[in-house]
mmCIF file of C-alpha atoms in Angstrom:
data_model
loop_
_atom_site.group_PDB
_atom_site.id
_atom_site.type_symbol
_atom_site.label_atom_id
_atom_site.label_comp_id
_atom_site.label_asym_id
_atom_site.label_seq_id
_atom_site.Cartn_x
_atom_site.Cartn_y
_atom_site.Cartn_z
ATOM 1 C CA UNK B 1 116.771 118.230 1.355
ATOM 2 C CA UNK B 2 116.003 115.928 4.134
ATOM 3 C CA UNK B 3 113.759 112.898 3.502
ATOM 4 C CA UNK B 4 110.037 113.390 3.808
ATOM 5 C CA UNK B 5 108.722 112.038 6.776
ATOM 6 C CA UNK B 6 104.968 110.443 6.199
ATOM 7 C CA UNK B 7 102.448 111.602 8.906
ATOM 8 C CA UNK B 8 100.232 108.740 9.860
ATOM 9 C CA UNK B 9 97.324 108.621 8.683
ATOM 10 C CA UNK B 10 94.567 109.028 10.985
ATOM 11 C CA UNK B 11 90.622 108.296 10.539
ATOM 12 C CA UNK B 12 88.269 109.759 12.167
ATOM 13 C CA UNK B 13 84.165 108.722 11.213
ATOM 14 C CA UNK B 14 82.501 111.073 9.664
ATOM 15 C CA UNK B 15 79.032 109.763 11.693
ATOM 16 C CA UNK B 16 79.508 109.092 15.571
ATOM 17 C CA UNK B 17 82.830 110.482 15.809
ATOM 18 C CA UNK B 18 82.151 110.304 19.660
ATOM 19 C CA UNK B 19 79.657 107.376 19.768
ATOM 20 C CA UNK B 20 81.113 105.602 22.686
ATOM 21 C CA UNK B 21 83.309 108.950 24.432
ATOM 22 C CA UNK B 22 79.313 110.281 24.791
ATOM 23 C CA UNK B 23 78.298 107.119 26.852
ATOM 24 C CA UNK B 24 78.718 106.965 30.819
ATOM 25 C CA UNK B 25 81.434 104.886 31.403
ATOM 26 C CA UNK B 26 79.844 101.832 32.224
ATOM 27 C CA UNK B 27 78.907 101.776 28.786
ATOM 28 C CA UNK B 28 82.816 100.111 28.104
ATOM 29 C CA UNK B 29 83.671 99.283 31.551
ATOM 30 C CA UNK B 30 84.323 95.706 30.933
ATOM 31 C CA UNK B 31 86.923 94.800 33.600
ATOM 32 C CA UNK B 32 84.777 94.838 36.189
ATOM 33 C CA UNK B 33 81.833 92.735 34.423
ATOM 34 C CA UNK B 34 80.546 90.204 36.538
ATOM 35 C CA UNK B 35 79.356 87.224 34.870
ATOM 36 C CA UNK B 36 76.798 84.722 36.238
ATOM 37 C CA UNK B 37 76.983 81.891 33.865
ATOM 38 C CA UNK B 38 74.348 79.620 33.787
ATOM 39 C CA UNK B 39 74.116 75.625 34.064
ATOM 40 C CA UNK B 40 75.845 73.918 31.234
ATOM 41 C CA UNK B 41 75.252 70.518 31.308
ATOM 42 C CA UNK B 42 71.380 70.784 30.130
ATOM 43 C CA UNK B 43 73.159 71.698 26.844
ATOM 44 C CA UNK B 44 74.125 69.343 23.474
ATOM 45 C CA UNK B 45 75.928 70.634 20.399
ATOM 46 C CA UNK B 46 74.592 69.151 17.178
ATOM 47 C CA UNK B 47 76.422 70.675 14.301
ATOM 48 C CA UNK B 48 79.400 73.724 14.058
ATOM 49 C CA UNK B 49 77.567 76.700 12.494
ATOM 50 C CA UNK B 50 80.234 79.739 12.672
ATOM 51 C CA UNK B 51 83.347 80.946 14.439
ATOM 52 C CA UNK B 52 84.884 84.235 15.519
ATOM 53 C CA UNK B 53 87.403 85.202 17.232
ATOM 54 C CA UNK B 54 87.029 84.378 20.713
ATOM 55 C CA UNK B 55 84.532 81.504 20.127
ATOM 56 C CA UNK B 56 82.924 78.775 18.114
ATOM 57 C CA UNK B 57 79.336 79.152 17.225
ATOM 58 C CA UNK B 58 77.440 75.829 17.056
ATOM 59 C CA UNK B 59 73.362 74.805 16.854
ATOM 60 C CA UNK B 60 72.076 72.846 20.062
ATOM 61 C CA UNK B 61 69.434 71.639 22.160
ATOM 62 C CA UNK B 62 68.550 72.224 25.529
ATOM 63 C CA UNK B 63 67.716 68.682 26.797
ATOM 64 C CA UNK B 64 66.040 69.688 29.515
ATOM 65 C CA UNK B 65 63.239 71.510 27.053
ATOM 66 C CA UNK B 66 64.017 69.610 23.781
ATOM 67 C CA UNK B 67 64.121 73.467 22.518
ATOM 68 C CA UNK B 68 66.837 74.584 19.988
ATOM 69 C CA UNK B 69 69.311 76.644 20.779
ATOM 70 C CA UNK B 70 72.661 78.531 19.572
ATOM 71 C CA UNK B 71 75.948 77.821 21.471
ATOM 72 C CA UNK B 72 78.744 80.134 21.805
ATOM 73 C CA UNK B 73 81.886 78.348 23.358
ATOM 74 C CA UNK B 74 84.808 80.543 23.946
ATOM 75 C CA UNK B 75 88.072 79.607 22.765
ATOM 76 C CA UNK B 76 90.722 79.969 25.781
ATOM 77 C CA UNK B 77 91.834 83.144 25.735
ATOM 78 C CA UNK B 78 92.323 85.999 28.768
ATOM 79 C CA UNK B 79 89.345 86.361 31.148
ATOM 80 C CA UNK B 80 89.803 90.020 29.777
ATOM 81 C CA UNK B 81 88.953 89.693 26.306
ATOM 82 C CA UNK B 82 86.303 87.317 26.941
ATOM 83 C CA UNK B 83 84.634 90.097 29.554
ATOM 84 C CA UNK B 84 85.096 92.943 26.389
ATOM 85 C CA UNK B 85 83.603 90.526 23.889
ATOM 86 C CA UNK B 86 80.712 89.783 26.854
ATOM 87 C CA UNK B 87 80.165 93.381 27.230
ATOM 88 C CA UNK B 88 80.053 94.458 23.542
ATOM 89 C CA UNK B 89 77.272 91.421 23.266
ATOM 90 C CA UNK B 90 75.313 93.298 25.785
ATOM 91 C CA UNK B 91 75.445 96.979 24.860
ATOM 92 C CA UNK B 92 74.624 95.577 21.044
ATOM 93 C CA UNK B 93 72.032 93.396 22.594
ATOM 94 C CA UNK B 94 68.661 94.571 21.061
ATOM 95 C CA UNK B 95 70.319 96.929 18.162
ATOM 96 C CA UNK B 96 68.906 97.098 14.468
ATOM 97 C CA UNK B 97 71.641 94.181 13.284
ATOM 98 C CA UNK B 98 71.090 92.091 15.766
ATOM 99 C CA UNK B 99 69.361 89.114 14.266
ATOM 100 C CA UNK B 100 66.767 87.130 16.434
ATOM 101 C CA UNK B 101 65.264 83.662 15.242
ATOM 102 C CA UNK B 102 62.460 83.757 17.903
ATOM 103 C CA UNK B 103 64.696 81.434 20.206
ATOM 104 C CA UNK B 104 63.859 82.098 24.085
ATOM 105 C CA UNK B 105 66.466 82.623 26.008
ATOM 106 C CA UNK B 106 67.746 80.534 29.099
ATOM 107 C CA UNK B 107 66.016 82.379 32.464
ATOM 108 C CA UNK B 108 69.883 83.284 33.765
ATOM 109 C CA UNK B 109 71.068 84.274 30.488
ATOM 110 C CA UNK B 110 67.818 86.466 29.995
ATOM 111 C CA UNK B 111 68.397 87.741 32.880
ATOM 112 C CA UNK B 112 72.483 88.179 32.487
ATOM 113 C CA UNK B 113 71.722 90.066 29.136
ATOM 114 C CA UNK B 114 68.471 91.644 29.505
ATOM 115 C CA UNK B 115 66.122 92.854 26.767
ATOM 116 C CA UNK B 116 63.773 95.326 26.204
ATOM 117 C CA UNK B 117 60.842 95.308 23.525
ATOM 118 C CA UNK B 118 60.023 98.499 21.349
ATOM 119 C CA UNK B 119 56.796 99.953 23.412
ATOM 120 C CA UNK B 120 54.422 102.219 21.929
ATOM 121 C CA UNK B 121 55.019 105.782 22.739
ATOM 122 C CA UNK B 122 51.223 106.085 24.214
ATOM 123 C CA UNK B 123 52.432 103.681 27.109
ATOM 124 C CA UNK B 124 54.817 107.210 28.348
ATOM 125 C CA UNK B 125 51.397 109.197 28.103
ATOM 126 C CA UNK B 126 50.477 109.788 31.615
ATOM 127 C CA UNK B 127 47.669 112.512 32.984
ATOM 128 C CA UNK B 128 50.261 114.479 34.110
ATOM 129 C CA UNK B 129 52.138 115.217 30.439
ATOM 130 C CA UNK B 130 49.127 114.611 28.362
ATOM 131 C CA UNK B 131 48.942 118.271 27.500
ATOM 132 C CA UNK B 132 52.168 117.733 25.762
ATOM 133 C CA UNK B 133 51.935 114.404 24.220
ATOM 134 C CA UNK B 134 50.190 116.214 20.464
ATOM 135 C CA UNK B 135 50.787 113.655 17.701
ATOM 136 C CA UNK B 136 53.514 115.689 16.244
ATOM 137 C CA UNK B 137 55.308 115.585 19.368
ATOM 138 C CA UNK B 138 55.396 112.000 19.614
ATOM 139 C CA UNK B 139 55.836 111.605 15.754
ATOM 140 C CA UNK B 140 59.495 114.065 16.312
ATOM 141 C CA UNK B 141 60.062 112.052 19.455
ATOM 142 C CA UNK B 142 59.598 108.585 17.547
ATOM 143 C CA UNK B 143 62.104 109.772 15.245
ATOM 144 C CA UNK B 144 64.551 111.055 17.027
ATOM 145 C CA UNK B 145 65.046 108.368 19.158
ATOM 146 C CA UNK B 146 65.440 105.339 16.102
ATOM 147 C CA UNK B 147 68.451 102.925 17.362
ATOM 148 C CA UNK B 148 69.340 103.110 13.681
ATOM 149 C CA UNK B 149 71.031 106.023 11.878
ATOM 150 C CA UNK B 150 69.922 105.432 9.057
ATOM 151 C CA UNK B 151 66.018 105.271 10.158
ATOM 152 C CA UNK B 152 66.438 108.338 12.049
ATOM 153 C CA UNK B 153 65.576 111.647 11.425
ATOM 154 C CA UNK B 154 68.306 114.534 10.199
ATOM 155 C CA UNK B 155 68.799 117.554 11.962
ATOM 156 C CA UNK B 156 67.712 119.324 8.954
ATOM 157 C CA UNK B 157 64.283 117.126 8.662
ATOM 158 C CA UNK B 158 64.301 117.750 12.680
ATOM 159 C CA UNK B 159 63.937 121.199 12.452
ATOM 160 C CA UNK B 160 61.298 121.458 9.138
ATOM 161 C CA UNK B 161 59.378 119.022 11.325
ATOM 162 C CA UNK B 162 55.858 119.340 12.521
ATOM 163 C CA UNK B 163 56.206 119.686 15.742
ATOM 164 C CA UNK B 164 58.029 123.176 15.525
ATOM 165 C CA UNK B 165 54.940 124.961 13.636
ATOM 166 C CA UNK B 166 53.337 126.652 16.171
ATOM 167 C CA UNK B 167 56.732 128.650 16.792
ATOM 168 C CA UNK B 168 58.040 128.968 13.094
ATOM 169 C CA UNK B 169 58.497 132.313 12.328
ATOM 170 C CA UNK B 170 56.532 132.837 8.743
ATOM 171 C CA UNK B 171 58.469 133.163 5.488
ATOM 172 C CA UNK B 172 58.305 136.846 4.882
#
């Protein structure tokens, strides 16, 4: 009997199986980032708080503001993996497990990594799709659209919703 040859074992998730094949492909185009850093020497380092792989994490102060601040100094490594780690930091940027301290961000940096606050749905209310903006529609909207899985709705909640009412057919 030949020897049993082990199949590799592969894993695929069981939630977002296709998380990042879904996106447009700028979503992980990396290679072509281009990266306008900002003015360094208004910066100080006062203590190491963290590391990672491609960088050192330390507190510091802009001297120019007296405002704290976090530093990230990346370890020398290829311009490559810095522009993948650089583009994973902005397609996370404003995600559930993202943790802000209420810092304000450098103007360039801002506007390098962009942001975007949560806005109340009525702000999308125009004349024009009022007739469709009912409270259950913006309820099945607002959860639908939660950045976190585990906030979001389920397809089977989904379709019990609300929303779908006027169009259920009755339980016979």
């Amino acid at each position: 009997m030949p020897p049993r040859v082990e199949e590799p074992l592969v894993h695929r998730s069981k939630i977002y199986t296709n998380a990042c094949a879904d996106r447009e492909p700028e979503y992980s185009a990396y290679e072509q980032l281009q990266i306008a850093w900002g003015e360094q020497d208004n910066y100080e380092v006062v203590r190491k708080v963290g590391r990672g792989k491609y960088s050192e994490v330390f507190e510091g102060v802009n001297v120019a503001s007296s405002s704290r601040c976090i530093i990230k100094i990346l370890k020398p490594v290829k311009k490559k993996k810095i522009l993948r780690e650089v583009k994973i930091l902005q397609n996370l940027q404003g995600g559930p497990n993202v943790i802000t301290y209420g810092l304000e961000l450098d103007p360039q940096q801002e506007a390098l990594l962009g942001s975007h606050n949560r806005k109340p749905w009525s702000k999308f209310v125009t004349a024009d799709n009022q007739h469709l903006a009912s409270p259950e529609a913006i309820d099945f909207i607002d959860r639908l659209l939660r950045y976190d899985h585990q906030h979001r709705i389920t397809s089977k909640d989904a379709l019990n919703h609300p929303y779908f009412d006027p169009v259920r057919t009755p339980a016979a």
